[in-house]
Amino acid sequence: MTAKQRITEMFNIRYPIIQGGMAWVSDASLAAAVSEAGGLGVIAAGNAPANWVKEQIELLKSKTDKPFGVNVMLLSPFVDEVAQVVVESKADVIITGAGNPAKYMKMWQDTGAKVVPVVASSALAAMMEKMGADAVVAEGCEAGGHIGELTTMVLVPDILQSVSIPVVAAGGIYDSRTALAAFCLGADAIQVGTRFIMASECNAHQNYKDKIKKAKDIDSKVTGRVTGHPVRLIRNALARKMLAAEYEANAVEVLEEMGSGSLRAAVVEGDIKEGSFMAGQVACMLNDEMSAKEIIEEIFSNEKMTAVLKDASRFIK
Ligand code: TUI
């Protein structure tokens, strides 16, 4: 079976693209637009209570009858209730992030949902396959938010040689060229996050979109390495404060206090100074707002993909 078919057939979608589950950003509006356009739309539970997740799933179902996913953030204080809600609401795909979903795996799989853990190492990928995961997302450290150590360029082939289930590449992917680069590495599908913040159906505050538009390559920073939960975000007053705090004696507590509520402040209120503008390194290349459908169709455009392949083929004798 070809690489493209493994994921599109498993999820019953047209294009091998998953929308990244971004806390506060990935709501029913964005997810429904992506699913309608032929990708896999994903609602992110983040730190939200289970009833919010339930409402968003119901709202999505009123907008589309296409397959969709829910991203369960395993560090959430509401994770047990959210784990139950995704079962009751019959999510087609359950994607997990920021931890090991072992505890929930059997319960989810018994309902027929596809379970897809996000992993940042081949060891966790192999463990997830052993536990029955249907696929994994290999998320390199170019991604935004909570990240691992390895780049997409190294992580994707490393995981592909460690497991036989499909591998979705994530981190640094936003256009035809980067999508094809992921497919050259052997990925079965791509996960795109940051670019979908710029989608017209994305409800993130305009200040968040503007922050991405203005971002330059060196504006992408990683805070919180000392806490064990490194986070990639765009430089602002909060990021500078957090970076300075890493060298203080009680860094872990100080950083956790500073970070608390700051993502919501950025996404919902557009708080330029105190908000946490999590975004992938590709933020420096994003300038245009367009619909989710236009984004997906541009990435998979025959013309664009052919041009990239033609460009690369000059190295083939
Ligand atoms: O989860 C993400 N990205 C996120 S979660 C998030 S909310 C948050 N905010 C502040 C601190 C922490 C979280 C913002 N962005 N991506 C998926 C992802 N998962 N990236 C890396 C991992 C990961 C890392 C280690 C998954 C498993 C893992 O192993 C832990 C274990 O227990 O073995």
Coordinates of C-alpha atoms and ligand atoms in Angstrom, one line a residue:
M1 CA 0.0 0.0 0.0
T2 CA 1.4 3.4 -0.8
A3 CA 2.3 5.9 1.9
K4 CA -0.6 8.2 1.0
Q5 CA -3.2 5.5 1.2
R6 CA -2.3 4.2 4.7
I7 CA -3.5 7.3 6.5
T8 CA -6.2 8.5 4.1
E9 CA -7.8 5.1 4.2
M10 CA -7.5 4.6 8.0
F11 CA -9.1 8.0 8.7
N12 CA -11.4 8.0 5.6
I13 CA -10.2 11.5 4.5
R14 CA -9.2 12.9 1.1
Y15 CA -5.9 14.5 1.8
P16 CA -3.1 13.1 4.1
I17 CA -3.2 16.1 6.3
I18 CA -4.1 16.4 10.0
Q19 CA -4.7 19.8 11.6
G20 CA -2.6 20.3 14.7
G21 CA -4.5 20.2 18.0
M22 CA -3.6 23.7 19.4
A23 CA -5.0 24.5 22.8
W24 CA -7.6 27.4 22.7
V25 CA -7.0 27.7 18.9
S26 CA -8.3 24.4 17.5
D27 CA -12.0 24.8 18.2
A28 CA -15.1 23.5 16.3
S29 CA -14.9 26.4 13.8
L30 CA -11.3 25.5 12.6
A31 CA -11.7 21.8 12.9
A32 CA -15.0 21.7 10.9
A33 CA -13.4 23.8 8.1
V34 CA -10.4 21.4 7.8
S35 CA -12.6 18.3 7.9
E36 CA -15.0 19.8 5.3
A37 CA -11.9 20.6 3.1
G38 CA -10.8 16.9 3.1
G39 CA -8.2 16.9 5.9
L40 CA -8.7 15.7 9.5
G41 CA -10.0 18.6 11.6
V42 CA -9.0 18.3 15.2
I43 CA -10.5 19.9 18.3
A44 CA -7.9 20.5 21.0
A45 CA -9.0 19.8 24.6
G46 CA -5.9 21.6 26.0
N47 CA -6.6 22.5 29.6
A48 CA -10.3 23.0 29.0
P49 CA -13.0 21.3 31.1
A50 CA -14.7 18.2 29.6
N51 CA -18.0 20.0 29.1
W52 CA -16.3 22.6 26.8
V53 CA -14.8 19.7 24.7
K54 CA -18.3 18.0 24.5
E55 CA -19.9 21.3 23.4
Q56 CA -17.2 21.8 20.7
I57 CA -17.7 18.3 19.4
E58 CA -21.5 18.8 19.2
L59 CA -20.9 22.1 17.4
L60 CA -18.5 20.5 14.9
K61 CA -21.0 17.8 14.2
S62 CA -23.6 20.5 13.4
K63 CA -21.2 21.9 10.8
T64 CA -19.9 18.7 9.1
D65 CA -20.5 15.0 8.9
K66 CA -16.9 14.3 7.9
P67 CA -14.5 12.4 10.2
F68 CA -12.7 14.5 12.9
G69 CA -10.3 14.0 15.7
V70 CA -9.9 15.3 19.3
N71 CA -6.4 16.1 20.7
V72 CA -6.2 15.1 24.4
M73 CA -3.5 17.0 26.3
L74 CA -2.3 14.5 28.9
L75 CA -1.1 17.2 31.4
S76 CA -4.6 18.7 31.7
P77 CA -6.2 18.6 35.1
F78 CA -9.3 17.4 33.4
V79 CA -7.7 14.6 31.4
D80 CA -9.8 11.8 33.0
E81 CA -13.1 13.5 32.2
V82 CA -12.0 14.5 28.7
A83 CA -10.8 10.9 28.0
Q84 CA -14.4 9.8 28.8
V85 CA -16.1 12.5 26.7
V86 CA -14.2 11.6 23.6
V87 CA -15.6 8.1 23.9
E88 CA -19.2 9.2 24.5
S89 CA -19.0 11.7 21.7
K90 CA -17.6 9.1 19.3
A91 CA -14.5 11.0 18.0
D92 CA -13.2 9.1 15.0
V93 CA -9.5 9.8 15.9
I94 CA -8.0 10.4 19.3
I95 CA -4.7 12.1 19.3
T96 CA -2.7 12.6 22.5
G97 CA 0.1 15.0 23.4
A98 CA 2.5 15.8 26.2
G99 CA 2.7 12.4 27.7
N100 CA 2.1 8.6 27.6
P101 CA -1.5 7.7 27.0
A102 CA -1.1 4.0 28.2
K103 CA -3.8 4.4 30.8
Y104 CA -6.5 5.2 28.3
M105 CA -5.5 3.1 25.3
K106 CA -7.7 0.1 25.9
M107 CA -10.8 2.1 26.7
W108 CA -10.4 4.2 23.6
Q109 CA -9.7 1.3 21.3
D110 CA -12.6 -0.8 22.6
T111 CA -14.9 2.0 21.1
G112 CA -13.4 1.6 17.6
A113 CA -11.7 5.0 17.7
K114 CA -8.2 5.3 16.0
V115 CA -5.6 6.2 18.6
V116 CA -2.7 8.3 17.5
P117 CA -0.1 9.4 20.2
V118 CA 2.2 12.3 19.4
V119 CA 5.7 11.2 20.2
A120 CA 9.1 12.9 20.3
S121 CA 11.3 9.8 20.5
S122 CA 11.6 6.4 18.8
A123 CA 11.5 4.7 22.2
L124 CA 8.0 6.1 23.0
A125 CA 6.9 5.4 19.4
A126 CA 7.9 1.7 19.7
M127 CA 6.1 1.4 23.1
M128 CA 3.0 3.0 21.6
E129 CA 3.0 0.5 18.7
K130 CA 3.3 -2.4 21.2
M131 CA 0.3 -1.1 23.1
G132 CA -1.8 -1.0 20.0
A133 CA -1.6 2.6 18.7
D134 CA -3.0 2.8 15.1
A135 CA -0.4 5.4 14.0
V136 CA 1.9 8.0 15.6
V137 CA 2.6 11.6 15.0
A138 CA 6.4 12.2 15.0
E139 CA 6.7 15.8 16.1
G140 CA 10.0 17.5 15.7
C141 CA 11.2 20.5 17.7
E142 CA 10.4 23.0 14.9
A143 CA 6.8 22.7 16.1
G144 CA 5.2 25.2 18.4
G145 CA 4.2 24.7 22.0
H146 CA 5.5 21.8 24.1
I147 CA 8.3 20.1 22.2
G148 CA 10.9 17.3 22.4
E149 CA 14.6 17.5 21.5
L150 CA 14.9 16.1 18.0
T151 CA 14.3 17.8 14.7
T152 CA 11.7 16.6 12.2
M153 CA 14.5 15.7 9.8
V154 CA 16.0 13.2 12.2
L155 CA 12.9 12.1 14.2
V156 CA 10.7 11.0 11.2
P157 CA 13.2 8.5 9.7
D158 CA 14.3 7.4 13.1
I159 CA 10.7 6.5 14.1
L160 CA 10.0 5.0 10.6
Q161 CA 12.7 2.5 11.2
S162 CA 11.4 1.7 14.7
V163 CA 7.7 1.0 14.0
S164 CA 5.6 -0.4 11.2
I165 CA 2.4 1.5 11.9
P166 CA 1.9 4.7 9.8
V167 CA 3.9 7.8 10.8
V168 CA 2.6 11.4 10.5
A169 CA 5.3 14.0 10.3
A170 CA 4.9 17.2 12.2
G171 CA 7.0 20.3 12.9
G172 CA 8.2 22.7 10.2
I173 CA 5.6 21.7 7.7
Y174 CA 3.5 24.5 6.1
D175 CA 3.6 24.3 2.2
S176 CA 4.0 22.0 -0.8
R177 CA 7.8 22.0 -0.5
T178 CA 7.9 21.1 3.2
A179 CA 5.0 18.6 2.8
L180 CA 7.0 16.8 0.0
A181 CA 10.1 16.9 2.2
A182 CA 8.2 15.0 4.8
F183 CA 7.0 12.5 2.2
C184 CA 10.6 12.1 1.0
L185 CA 11.5 11.2 4.6
G186 CA 8.9 8.4 4.3
A187 CA 6.0 10.0 6.3
D188 CA 2.5 8.7 5.6
A189 CA 0.8 12.0 6.3
I190 CA 1.6 15.5 7.6
Q191 CA 0.3 17.4 10.6
V192 CA 0.1 21.2 10.2
G193 CA -0.5 23.5 13.1
T194 CA 0.9 27.0 12.9
R195 CA -0.3 27.6 9.3
F196 CA -3.9 26.9 10.4
I197 CA -3.7 29.7 13.0
M198 CA -3.7 31.9 9.9
A199 CA -6.9 30.3 8.5
S200 CA -9.9 32.6 8.2
E201 CA -12.0 30.1 10.1
C202 CA -9.5 30.2 13.0
N203 CA -10.9 32.2 16.0
A204 CA -7.5 33.1 17.5
H205 CA -7.3 36.9 18.3
Q206 CA -6.1 39.1 15.5
N207 CA -3.1 40.1 17.6
Y208 CA -2.1 36.4 17.5
K209 CA -2.3 36.3 13.7
D210 CA -0.4 39.6 13.5
K211 CA 2.3 38.3 15.8
I212 CA 2.8 35.3 13.4
K213 CA 2.8 37.7 10.4
K214 CA 5.5 39.9 11.9
A215 CA 7.7 37.1 13.3
K216 CA 11.2 36.7 12.0
D217 CA 13.3 33.5 12.2
I218 CA 15.1 34.6 15.3
D219 CA 11.9 35.5 17.1
S220 CA 11.2 31.8 17.8
K221 CA 12.3 30.9 21.3
V222 CA 12.2 28.0 23.6
T223 CA 11.4 28.6 27.3
G224 CA 11.1 26.2 30.2
R225 CA 13.9 23.8 29.4
V226 CA 14.6 23.6 33.1
T227 CA 11.1 22.6 34.0
G228 CA 11.2 19.5 31.8
H229 CA 8.4 21.0 29.7
P230 CA 10.1 23.1 27.0
V231 CA 7.7 25.4 25.1
R232 CA 8.4 27.1 21.7
L233 CA 6.8 30.5 21.4
I234 CA 7.3 33.9 19.7
R235 CA 9.5 36.4 21.5
N236 CA 7.7 39.1 23.5
A237 CA 7.9 40.6 27.0
L238 CA 6.6 37.4 28.7
A239 CA 9.1 35.2 26.7
R240 CA 12.0 37.5 27.7
K241 CA 10.9 37.3 31.4
M242 CA 10.7 33.5 31.2
L243 CA 14.0 33.2 29.5
A244 CA 15.7 35.3 32.2
A245 CA 13.9 33.3 35.0
E246 CA 15.5 30.0 33.9
Y247 CA 18.6 31.0 35.7
E248 CA 17.0 31.8 39.1
A249 CA 17.1 29.3 42.0
N250 CA 13.4 28.6 42.1
A251 CA 13.0 28.6 38.3
V252 CA 10.5 25.7 38.1
E253 CA 7.9 27.4 40.3
V254 CA 8.5 30.9 38.9
L255 CA 8.1 29.6 35.3
E256 CA 5.0 27.6 36.0
E257 CA 3.4 30.6 37.7
M258 CA 4.3 32.9 34.7
G259 CA 3.1 30.4 32.2
S260 CA -0.2 29.7 33.8
G261 CA -3.1 31.2 31.9
S262 CA -0.8 32.9 29.4
L263 CA -1.8 30.9 26.4
R264 CA -5.4 31.8 26.9
A265 CA -4.4 35.4 27.4
A266 CA -2.7 35.4 24.0
V267 CA -5.3 33.4 22.0
V268 CA -8.5 34.8 23.5
E269 CA -7.5 38.3 24.7
G270 CA -4.6 39.0 22.3
D271 CA -2.5 40.1 25.3
I272 CA 0.7 41.2 23.5
K273 CA 2.8 41.6 26.6
E274 CA 1.7 38.9 29.0
G275 CA 0.4 36.3 26.5
S276 CA 2.2 33.2 25.4
F277 CA 2.3 33.2 21.6
M278 CA 3.1 29.5 21.0
A279 CA 3.9 28.9 17.3
G280 CA 6.2 26.8 15.2
Q281 CA 9.5 28.0 13.6
V282 CA 7.6 28.4 10.3
A283 CA 5.9 31.5 11.8
C284 CA 8.6 33.5 10.1
M285 CA 7.3 32.3 6.7
L286 CA 3.6 32.9 7.1
N287 CA 2.1 36.2 6.0
D288 CA -1.3 35.5 4.4
E289 CA -4.7 34.7 5.8
M290 CA -6.8 32.3 3.7
S291 CA -9.5 29.7 4.2
A292 CA -8.6 26.2 5.5
K293 CA -9.7 24.8 2.1
E294 CA -7.4 27.2 0.2
I295 CA -4.5 26.2 2.5
I296 CA -5.0 22.5 2.0
E297 CA -5.6 22.8 -1.8
E298 CA -2.5 25.0 -2.1
I299 CA -0.3 22.5 -0.2
F300 CA -1.6 19.6 -2.3
S301 CA -1.8 21.6 -5.6
N302 CA -0.7 19.4 -8.5
E303 CA 1.0 22.3 -10.1
K304 CA 3.0 23.3 -6.9
M305 CA 4.0 19.7 -6.1
T306 CA 5.1 19.0 -9.6
A307 CA 7.2 22.1 -9.7
V308 CA 8.9 21.1 -6.4
L309 CA 9.6 17.6 -7.7
K310 CA 10.9 18.9 -11.0
D311 CA 13.2 21.3 -9.1
A312 CA 14.5 18.4 -6.9
S313 CA 14.9 16.0 -9.9
R314 CA 17.9 17.9 -11.2
F315 CA 19.9 15.8 -8.8
I316 CA 18.7 12.5 -10.3
K317 CA 21.0 11.2 -13.0
Ligands
TUI1 O1 1.7 18.5 23.3 C1 2.2 19.1 22.4 N1 2.2 20.5 22.3 C2 1.7 21.3 23.3 S1 0.8 20.9 24.7 C3 0.7 22.4 25.1 S2 -0.1 22.9 26.6 C4 1.3 23.0 27.6 N2 1.7 24.2 28.0 C5 2.7 24.4 28.9 C6 3.5 23.3 29.3 C7 3.1 22.1 28.8 C8 2.0 21.9 28.0 C9 1.3 23.2 24.2 N3 1.8 22.6 23.2 N4 2.7 18.4 21.4 C10 2.8 17.0 21.4 C11 4.1 16.6 22.1 N5 4.1 15.6 22.9 N6 5.3 17.2 21.9 C12 6.1 16.4 22.7 C13 5.4 15.5 23.3 C14 5.8 14.5 24.2 C15 6.9 14.6 25.0 C16 7.3 13.6 25.9 C17 5.1 13.3 24.3 C18 5.4 12.3 25.2 C19 6.6 12.5 25.9 O2 6.9 11.4 26.8 C20 6.6 11.6 28.1 C21 6.5 10.3 28.7 O3 5.8 10.2 29.8 O4 7.1 9.3 28.3

